[in-house]
mmCIF file of C-alpha atoms in Angstrom:
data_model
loop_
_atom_site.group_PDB
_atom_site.id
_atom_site.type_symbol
_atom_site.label_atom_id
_atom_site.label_comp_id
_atom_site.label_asym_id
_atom_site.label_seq_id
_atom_site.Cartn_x
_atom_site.Cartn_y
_atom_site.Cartn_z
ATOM 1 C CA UNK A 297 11.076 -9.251 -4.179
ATOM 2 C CA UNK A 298 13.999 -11.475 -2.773
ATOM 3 C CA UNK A 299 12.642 -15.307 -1.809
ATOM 4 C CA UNK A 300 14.214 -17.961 -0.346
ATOM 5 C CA UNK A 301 13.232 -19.540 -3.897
ATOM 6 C CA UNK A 302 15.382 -17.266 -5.153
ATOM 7 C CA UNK A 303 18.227 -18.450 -3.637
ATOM 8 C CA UNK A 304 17.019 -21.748 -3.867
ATOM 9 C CA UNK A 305 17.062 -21.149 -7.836
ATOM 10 C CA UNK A 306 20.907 -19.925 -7.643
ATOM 11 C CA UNK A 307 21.823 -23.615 -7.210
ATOM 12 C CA UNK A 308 19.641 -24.973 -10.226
ATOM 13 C CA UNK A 309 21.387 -22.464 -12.208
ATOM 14 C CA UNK A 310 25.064 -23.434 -11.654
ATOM 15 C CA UNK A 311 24.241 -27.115 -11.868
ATOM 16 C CA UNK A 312 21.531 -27.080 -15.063
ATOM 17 C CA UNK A 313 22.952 -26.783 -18.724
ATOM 18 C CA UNK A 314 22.436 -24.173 -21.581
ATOM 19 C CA UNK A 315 18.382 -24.026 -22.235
ATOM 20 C CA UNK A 316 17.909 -25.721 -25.031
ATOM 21 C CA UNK A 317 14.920 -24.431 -27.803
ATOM 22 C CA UNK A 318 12.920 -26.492 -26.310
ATOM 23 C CA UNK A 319 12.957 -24.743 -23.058
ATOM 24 C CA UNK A 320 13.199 -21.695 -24.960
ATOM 25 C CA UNK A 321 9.961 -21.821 -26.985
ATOM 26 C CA UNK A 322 8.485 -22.603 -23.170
ATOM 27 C CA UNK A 323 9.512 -19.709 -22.387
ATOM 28 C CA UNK A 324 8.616 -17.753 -24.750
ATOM 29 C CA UNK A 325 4.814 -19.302 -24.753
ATOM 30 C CA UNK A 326 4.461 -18.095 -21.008
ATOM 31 C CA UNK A 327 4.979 -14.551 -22.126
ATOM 32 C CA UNK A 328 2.530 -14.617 -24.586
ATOM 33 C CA UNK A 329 -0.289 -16.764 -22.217
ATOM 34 C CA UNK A 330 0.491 -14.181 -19.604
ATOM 35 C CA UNK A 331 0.529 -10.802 -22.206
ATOM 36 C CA UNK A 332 -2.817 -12.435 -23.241
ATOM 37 C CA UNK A 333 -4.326 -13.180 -19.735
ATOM 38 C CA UNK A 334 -3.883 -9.602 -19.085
ATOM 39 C CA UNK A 335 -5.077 -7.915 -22.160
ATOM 40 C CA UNK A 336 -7.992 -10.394 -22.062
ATOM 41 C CA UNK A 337 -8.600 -9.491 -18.817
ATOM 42 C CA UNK A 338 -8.525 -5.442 -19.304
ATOM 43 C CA UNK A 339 -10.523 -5.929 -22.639
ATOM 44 C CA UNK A 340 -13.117 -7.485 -20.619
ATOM 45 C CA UNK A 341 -13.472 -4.535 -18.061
ATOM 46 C CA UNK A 342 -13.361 -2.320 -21.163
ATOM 47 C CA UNK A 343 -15.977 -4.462 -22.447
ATOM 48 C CA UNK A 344 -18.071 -3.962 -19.890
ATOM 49 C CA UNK A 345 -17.746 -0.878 -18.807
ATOM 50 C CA UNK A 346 -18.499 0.724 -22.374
ATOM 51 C CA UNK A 347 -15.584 -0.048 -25.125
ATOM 52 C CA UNK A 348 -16.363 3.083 -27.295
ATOM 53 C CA UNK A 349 -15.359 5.414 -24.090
ATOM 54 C CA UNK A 350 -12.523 3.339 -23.711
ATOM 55 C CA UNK A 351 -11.370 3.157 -27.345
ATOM 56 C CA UNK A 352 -11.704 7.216 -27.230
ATOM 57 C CA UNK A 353 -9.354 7.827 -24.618
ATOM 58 C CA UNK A 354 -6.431 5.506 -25.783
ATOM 59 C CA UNK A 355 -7.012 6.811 -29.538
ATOM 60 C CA UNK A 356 -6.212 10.308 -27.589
ATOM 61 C CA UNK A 357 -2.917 9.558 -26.814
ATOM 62 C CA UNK A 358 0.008 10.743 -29.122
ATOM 63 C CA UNK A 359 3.052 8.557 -30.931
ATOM 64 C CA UNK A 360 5.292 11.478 -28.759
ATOM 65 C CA UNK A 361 2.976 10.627 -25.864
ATOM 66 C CA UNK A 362 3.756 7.273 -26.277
ATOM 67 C CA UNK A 363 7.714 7.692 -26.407
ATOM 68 C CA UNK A 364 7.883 9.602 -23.751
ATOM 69 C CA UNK A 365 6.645 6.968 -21.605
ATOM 70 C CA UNK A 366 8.759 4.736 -22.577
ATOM 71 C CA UNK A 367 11.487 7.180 -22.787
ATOM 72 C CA UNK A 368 10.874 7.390 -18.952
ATOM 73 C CA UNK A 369 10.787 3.742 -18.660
ATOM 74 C CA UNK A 370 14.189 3.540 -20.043
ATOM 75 C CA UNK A 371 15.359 5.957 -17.884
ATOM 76 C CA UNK A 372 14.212 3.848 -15.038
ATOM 77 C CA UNK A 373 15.958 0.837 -16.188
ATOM 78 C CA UNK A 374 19.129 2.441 -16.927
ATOM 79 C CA UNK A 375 19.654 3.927 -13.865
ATOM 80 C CA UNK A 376 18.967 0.602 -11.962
ATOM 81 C CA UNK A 377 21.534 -0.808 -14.366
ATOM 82 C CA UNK A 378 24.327 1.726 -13.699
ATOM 83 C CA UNK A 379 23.154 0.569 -9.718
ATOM 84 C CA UNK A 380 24.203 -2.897 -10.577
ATOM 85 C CA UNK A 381 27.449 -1.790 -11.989
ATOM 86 C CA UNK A 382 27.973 0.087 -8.840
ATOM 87 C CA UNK A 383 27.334 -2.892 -6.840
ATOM 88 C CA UNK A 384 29.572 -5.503 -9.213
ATOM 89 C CA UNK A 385 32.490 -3.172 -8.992
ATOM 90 C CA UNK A 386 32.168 -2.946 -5.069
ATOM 91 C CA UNK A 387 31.959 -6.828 -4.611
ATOM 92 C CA UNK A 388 35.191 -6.645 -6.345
ATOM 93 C CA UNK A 389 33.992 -8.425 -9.981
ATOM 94 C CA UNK A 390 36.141 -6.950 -13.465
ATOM 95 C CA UNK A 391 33.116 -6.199 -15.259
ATOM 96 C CA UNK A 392 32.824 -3.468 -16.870
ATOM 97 C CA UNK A 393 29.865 -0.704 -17.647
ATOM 98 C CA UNK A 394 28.517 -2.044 -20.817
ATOM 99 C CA UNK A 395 28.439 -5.675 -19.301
ATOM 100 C CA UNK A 396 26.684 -5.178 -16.734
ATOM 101 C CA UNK A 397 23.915 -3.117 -18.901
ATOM 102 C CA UNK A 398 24.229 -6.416 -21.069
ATOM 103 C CA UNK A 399 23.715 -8.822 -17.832
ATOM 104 C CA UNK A 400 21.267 -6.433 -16.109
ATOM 105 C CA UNK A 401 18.574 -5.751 -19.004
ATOM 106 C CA UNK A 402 18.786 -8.927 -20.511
ATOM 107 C CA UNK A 403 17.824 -10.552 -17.233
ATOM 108 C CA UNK A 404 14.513 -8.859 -18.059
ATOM 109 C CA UNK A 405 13.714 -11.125 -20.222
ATOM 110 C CA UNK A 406 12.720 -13.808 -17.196
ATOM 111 C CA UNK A 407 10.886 -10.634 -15.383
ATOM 112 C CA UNK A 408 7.573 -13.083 -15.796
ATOM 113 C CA UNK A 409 8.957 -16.255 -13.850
ATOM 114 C CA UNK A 410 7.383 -16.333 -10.001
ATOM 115 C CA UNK A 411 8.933 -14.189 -7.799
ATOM 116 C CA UNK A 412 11.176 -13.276 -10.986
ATOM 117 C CA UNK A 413 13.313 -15.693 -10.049
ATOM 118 C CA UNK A 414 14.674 -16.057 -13.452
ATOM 119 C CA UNK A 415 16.043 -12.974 -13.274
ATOM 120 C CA UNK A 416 19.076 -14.610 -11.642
ATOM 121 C CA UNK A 417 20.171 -15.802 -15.047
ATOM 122 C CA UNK A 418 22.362 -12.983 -14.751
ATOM 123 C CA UNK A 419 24.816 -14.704 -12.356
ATOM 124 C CA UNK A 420 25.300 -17.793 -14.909
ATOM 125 C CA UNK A 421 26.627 -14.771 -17.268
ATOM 126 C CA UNK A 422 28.543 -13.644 -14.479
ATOM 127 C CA UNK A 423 29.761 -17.358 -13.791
ATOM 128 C CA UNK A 424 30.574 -17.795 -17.560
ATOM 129 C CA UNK A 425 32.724 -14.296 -18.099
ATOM 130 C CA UNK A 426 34.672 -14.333 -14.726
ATOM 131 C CA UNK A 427 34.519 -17.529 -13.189
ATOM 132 C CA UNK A 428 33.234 -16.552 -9.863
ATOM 133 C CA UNK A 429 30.997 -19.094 -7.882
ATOM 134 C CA UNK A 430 27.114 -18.423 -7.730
ATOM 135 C CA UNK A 431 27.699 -18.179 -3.998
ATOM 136 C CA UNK A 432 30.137 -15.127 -4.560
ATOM 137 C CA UNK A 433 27.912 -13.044 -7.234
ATOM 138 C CA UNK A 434 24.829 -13.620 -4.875
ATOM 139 C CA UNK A 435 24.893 -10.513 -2.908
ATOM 140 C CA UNK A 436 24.462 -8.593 -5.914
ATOM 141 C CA UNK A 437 21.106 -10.309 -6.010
ATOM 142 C CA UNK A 438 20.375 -9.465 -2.327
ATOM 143 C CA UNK A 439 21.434 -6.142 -3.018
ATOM 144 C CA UNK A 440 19.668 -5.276 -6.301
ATOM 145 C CA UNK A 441 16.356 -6.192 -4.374
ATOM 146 C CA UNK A 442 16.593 -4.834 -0.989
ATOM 147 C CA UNK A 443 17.566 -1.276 -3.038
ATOM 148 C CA UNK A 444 14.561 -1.762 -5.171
ATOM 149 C CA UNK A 445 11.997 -2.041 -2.184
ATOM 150 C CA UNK A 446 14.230 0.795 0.255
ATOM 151 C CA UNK A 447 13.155 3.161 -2.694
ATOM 152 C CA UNK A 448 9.739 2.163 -3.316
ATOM 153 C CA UNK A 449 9.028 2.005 0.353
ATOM 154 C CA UNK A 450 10.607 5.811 0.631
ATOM 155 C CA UNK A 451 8.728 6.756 -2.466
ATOM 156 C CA UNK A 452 5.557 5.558 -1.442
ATOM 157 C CA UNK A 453 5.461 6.886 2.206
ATOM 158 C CA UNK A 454 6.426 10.467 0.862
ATOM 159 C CA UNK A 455 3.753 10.346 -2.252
ATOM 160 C CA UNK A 456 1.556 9.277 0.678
ATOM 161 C CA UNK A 457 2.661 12.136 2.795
ATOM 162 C CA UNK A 458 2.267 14.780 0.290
ATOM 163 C CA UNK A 459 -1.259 13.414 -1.342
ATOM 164 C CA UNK A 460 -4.815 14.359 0.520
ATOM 165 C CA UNK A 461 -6.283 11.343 1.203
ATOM 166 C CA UNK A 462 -4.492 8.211 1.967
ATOM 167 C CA UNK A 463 -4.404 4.605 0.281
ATOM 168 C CA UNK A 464 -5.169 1.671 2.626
ATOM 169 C CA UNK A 465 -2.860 -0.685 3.454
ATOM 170 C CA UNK A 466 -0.283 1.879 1.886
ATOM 171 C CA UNK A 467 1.591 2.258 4.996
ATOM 172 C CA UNK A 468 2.124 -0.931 5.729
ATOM 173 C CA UNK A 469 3.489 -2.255 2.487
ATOM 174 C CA UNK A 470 5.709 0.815 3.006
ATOM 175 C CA UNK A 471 7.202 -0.622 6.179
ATOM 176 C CA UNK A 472 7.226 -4.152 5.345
ATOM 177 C CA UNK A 473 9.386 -3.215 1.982
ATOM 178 C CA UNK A 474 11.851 -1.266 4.606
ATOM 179 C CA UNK A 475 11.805 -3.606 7.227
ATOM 180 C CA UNK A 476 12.824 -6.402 4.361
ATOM 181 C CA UNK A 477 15.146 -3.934 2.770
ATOM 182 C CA UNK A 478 17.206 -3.790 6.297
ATOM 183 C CA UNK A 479 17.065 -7.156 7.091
ATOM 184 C CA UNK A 480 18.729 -8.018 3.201
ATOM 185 C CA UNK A 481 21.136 -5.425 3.732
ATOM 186 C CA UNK A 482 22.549 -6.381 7.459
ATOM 187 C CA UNK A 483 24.798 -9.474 6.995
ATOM 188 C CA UNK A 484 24.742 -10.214 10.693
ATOM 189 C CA UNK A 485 20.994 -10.086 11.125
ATOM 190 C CA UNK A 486 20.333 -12.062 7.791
ATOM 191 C CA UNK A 487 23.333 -14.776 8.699
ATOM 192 C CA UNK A 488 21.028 -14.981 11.933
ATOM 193 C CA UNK A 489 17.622 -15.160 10.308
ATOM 194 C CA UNK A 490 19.117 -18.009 8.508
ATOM 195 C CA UNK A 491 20.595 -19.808 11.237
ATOM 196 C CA UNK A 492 17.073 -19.076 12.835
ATOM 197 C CA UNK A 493 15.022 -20.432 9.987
ATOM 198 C CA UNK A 494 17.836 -23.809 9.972
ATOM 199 C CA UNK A 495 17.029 -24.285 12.810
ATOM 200 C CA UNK A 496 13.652 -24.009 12.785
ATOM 201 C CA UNK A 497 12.805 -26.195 9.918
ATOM 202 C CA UNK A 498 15.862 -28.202 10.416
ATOM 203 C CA UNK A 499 16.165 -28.934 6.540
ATOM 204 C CA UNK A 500 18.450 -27.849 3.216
ATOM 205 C CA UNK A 501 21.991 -27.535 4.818
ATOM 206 C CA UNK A 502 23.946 -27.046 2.015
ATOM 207 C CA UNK A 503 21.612 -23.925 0.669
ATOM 208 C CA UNK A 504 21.456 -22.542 4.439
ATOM 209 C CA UNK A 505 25.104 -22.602 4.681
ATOM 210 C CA UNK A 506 25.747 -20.859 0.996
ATOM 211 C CA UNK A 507 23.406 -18.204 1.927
ATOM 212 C CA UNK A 508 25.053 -17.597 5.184
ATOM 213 C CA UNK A 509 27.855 -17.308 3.149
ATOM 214 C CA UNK A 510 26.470 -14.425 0.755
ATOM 215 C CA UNK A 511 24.946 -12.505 4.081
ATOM 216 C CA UNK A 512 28.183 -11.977 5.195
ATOM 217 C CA UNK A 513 29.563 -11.036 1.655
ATOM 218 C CA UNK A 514 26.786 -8.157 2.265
ATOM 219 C CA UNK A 515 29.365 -6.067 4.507
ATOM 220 C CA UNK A 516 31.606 -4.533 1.328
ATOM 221 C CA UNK A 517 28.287 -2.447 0.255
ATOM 222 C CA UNK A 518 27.700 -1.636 4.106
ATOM 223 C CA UNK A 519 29.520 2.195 3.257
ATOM 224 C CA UNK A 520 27.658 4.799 3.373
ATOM 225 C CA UNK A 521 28.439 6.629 0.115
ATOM 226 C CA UNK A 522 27.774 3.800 -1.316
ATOM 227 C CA UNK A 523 24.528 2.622 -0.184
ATOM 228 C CA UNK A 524 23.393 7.069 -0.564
ATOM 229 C CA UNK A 525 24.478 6.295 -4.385
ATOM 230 C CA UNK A 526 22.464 3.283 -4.809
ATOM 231 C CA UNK A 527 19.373 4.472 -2.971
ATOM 232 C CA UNK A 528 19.549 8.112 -5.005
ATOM 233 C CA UNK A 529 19.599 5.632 -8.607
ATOM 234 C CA UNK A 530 16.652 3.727 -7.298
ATOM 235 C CA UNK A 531 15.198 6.691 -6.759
ATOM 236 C CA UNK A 532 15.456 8.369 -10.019
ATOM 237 C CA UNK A 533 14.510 5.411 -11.625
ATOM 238 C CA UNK A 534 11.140 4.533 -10.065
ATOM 239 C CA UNK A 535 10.328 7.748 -9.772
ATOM 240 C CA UNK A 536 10.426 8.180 -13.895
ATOM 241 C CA UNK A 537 8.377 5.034 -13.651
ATOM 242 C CA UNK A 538 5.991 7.246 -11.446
ATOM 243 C CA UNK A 539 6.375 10.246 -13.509
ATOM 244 C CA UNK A 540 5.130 7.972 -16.368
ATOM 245 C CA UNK A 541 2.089 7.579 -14.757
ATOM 246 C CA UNK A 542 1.279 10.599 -13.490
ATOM 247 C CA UNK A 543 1.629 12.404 -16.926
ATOM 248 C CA UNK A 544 -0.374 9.830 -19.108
ATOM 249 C CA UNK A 545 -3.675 10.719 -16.249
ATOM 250 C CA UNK A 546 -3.001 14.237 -16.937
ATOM 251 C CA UNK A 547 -2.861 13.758 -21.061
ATOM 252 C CA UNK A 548 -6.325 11.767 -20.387
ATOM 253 C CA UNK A 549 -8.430 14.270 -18.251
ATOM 254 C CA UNK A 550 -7.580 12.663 -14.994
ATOM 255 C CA UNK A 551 -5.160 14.403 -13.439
ATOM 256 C CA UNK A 552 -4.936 13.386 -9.271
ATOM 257 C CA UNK A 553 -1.931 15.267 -8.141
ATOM 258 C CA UNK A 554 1.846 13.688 -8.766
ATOM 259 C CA UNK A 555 2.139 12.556 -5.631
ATOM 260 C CA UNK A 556 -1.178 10.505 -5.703
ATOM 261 C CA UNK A 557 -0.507 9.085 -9.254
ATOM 262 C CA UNK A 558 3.256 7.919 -7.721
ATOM 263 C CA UNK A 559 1.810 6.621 -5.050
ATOM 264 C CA UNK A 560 -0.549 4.471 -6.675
ATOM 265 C CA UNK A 561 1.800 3.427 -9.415
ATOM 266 C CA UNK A 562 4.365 2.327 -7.037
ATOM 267 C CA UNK A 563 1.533 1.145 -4.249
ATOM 268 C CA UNK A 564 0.257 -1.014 -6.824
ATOM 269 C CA UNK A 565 3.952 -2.181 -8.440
ATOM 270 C CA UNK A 566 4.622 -3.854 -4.634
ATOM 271 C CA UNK A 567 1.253 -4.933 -3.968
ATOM 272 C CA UNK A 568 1.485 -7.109 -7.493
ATOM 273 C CA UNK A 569 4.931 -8.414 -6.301
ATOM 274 C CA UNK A 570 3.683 -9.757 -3.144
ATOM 275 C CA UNK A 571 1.193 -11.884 -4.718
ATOM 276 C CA UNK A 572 4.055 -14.098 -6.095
ATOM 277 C CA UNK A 573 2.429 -13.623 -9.768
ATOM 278 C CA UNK A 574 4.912 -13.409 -12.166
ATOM 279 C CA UNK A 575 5.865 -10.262 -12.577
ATOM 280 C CA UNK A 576 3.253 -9.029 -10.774
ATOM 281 C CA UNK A 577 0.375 -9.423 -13.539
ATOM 282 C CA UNK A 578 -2.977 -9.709 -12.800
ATOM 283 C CA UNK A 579 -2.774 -8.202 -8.882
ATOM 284 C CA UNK A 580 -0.388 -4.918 -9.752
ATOM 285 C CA UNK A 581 -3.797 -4.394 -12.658
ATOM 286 C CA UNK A 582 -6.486 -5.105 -10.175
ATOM 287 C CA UNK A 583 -4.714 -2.766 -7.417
ATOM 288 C CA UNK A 584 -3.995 0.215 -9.825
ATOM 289 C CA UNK A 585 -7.465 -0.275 -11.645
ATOM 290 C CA UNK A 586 -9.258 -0.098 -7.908
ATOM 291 C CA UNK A 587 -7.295 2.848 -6.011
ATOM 292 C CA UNK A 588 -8.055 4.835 -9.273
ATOM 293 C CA UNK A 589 -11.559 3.698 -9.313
ATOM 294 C CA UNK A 590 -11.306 5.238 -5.253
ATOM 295 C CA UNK A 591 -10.388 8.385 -6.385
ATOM 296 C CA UNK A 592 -12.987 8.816 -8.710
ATOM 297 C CA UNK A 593 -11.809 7.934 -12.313
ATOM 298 C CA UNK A 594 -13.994 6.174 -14.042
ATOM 299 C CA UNK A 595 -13.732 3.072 -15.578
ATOM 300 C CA UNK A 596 -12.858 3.787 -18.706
ATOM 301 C CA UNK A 597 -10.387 6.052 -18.321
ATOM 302 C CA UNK A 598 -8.641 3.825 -15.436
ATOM 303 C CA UNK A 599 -8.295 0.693 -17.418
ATOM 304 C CA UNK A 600 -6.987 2.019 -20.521
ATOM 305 C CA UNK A 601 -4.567 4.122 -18.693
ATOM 306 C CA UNK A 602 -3.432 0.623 -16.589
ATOM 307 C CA UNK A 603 -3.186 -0.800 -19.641
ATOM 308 C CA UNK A 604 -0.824 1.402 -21.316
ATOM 309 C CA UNK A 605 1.111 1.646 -18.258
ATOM 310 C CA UNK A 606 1.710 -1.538 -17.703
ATOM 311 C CA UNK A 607 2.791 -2.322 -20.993
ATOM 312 C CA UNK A 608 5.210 0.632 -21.172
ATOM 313 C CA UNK A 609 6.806 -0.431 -17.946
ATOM 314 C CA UNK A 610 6.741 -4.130 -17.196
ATOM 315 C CA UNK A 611 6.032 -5.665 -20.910
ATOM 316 C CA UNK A 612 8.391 -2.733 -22.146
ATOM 317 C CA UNK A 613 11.388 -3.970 -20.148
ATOM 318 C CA UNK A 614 10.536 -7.497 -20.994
ATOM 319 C CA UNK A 615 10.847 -6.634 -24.498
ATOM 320 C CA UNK A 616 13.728 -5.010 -23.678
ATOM 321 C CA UNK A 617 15.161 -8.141 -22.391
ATOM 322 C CA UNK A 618 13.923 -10.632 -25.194
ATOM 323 C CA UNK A 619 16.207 -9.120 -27.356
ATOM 324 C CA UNK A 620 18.959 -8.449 -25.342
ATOM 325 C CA UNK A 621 18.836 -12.170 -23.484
ATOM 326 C CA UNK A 622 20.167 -14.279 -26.999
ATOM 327 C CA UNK A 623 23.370 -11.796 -26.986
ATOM 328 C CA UNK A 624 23.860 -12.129 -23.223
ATOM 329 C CA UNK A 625 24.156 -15.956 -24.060
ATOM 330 C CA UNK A 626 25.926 -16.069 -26.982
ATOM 331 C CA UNK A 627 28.882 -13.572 -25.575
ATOM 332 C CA UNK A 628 28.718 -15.670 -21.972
ATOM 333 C CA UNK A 629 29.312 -18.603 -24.622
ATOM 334 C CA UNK A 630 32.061 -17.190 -25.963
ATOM 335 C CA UNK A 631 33.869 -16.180 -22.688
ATOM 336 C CA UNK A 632 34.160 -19.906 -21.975
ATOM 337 C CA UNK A 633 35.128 -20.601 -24.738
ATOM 338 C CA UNK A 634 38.095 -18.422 -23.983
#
């Protein structure tokens, strides 16, 4: 979800140099004390709950099974990529298809930094191959995220709508992602939430005014073909995520419906988010492994199946990004060179 330490970070990034391995290997370490935290923490529950039952149903699943998840994951991730193409060539940046992919999954690779701010490593690229100013590329970051929660908030009130039952708190998540979504894509009423909050805290001029500046860069995507194009990829995409989910219950004897095993995934997806955790871990777990617990899968059969869908989503397209991130750099490099 956008921040104002998101934007914040948008300076550090222009001003810091290249990491260097050091930073790298920092990096690098957090993934791994996070991957563990998480596993630890399922293995645990699995633990406790009676390993042998969980150990059964994860020794169901298929190699096929397995790609197809992460088939669907991909499908997710490309689609949000082709959304950031959309939304570079609107702003008016020569990019082409195949760079932004590049920019757009290997900014994956910071997924795990709070409130994924790292994730705007993707407008250093940007900075490197075309010269534009941070402030300019900015919207794209205002836009990527604002499309992201429009289509989980639509996704989730509908799954809601269809499923029997509810989920608590769903509904308001829902309208707090839409309500944020609105605000981020309005450059008149963010410009004035800014000046608000300036004014309120009476502090960081220089970042208030750049972000003023970006709000009112937000009026080029303001079309509506454009914004029906970018809400119908976001779409597609988290709803493969969703998909995903629902057909790994099925393949292990808990099937809930399509619209409840959406709504949960994606419930759960922004519920992690608004923790602040990177990347979500530890509360988008505890959420999924508690509304399934509600609807009456057991134990070990919800762990095992948060476990494998986590890591074929959100560890996936970290993965994803490890190995796309060192290209990203070294081609960026290059374009200075140039």
């Amino acid at each position: 979800m956008m921040t104002m330490s998101s934007i914040n970070t948008t300076e550090e990034i222009s001003a810091q140099p290249t990491k260097g391995p050091a930073r790298r290997w920092r990096d690098i370490a957090l993934l791994g004390v996070l991957f563990a935290f998480v596993i630890a923490g399922l293995v645990g529950l699995a633990a406790a709950t009676g390993w042998e039952e969980t150990k059964h149903q994860l020794m169901q699943l298929t190699l096929l099974q397995i790609v197809i998840l992460l088939a669907l994951s991909l499908v997710n991730y490309l689609f949000r990529g082709a959304r950031w193409h959309l939304f570079s060539n609107r702003l008016g940046l020569p990019t082409t298809l195949i760079q932004d992919l590049r920019h757009f999954l290997g900014g994956f690779a910071m997924s795990v930094t709070p409130g994924r701010v790292g994730e705007l490593i993707r407008m250093r690229w940007l900075k490197r191959e075309t010269g534009w100013a941070v402030e300019r590329t900015a919207p794209l970051v205002l836009m990527d995220r604002a499309s992201d929660l429009a289509a989980m908030a639509l996704i989730l009130a509908g799954g809601i709508a269809l499923s029997a039952g509810g989920i608590a708190m769903a509904m308001p998540v829902a309208l707090l992602a839409l309500v944020a979504a609105f605000i981020a894509t309005r450059p008149k009423l963010l410009a004035g939430c800014v000046t608000l909050l300036y004014r309120t805290v009476g502090k960081f001029p220089r970042l208030m005014a750049r972000v003023r500046t970006a709000a009112r860069s937000l009026s080029v995507f303001s079309s509506g073909p454009i914004m029906a194009a970018a809400l119908a990829l976001g779409l597609i995409g988290w709803i493969a995520e969703g998909y995903a989910f629902h057909l790994l219950l099925m393949w292990m004897g808990a099937d809930i419906g399509f619209a409840k095993a959406i709504a949960i995934f994606t419930f759960s997806t922004l519920a992690g988010g608004l923790t602040g955790a990177p990347g979500g871990v530890g509360g988008a777990e505890a959420a999924m492994v508690a509304l399934l617990s509600l609807e009456g899968i057991p134990l070990e059969v919800s762990i095992p199946a948060t476990a494998v869908i986590r890591l074929t989503t959100l560890w996936f397209a970290i993965l994803i990004g490890v190995a796309v991130f060192p290209m990203a750099e070294r081609i960026s490099k290059k374009a200075i060179a140039v």
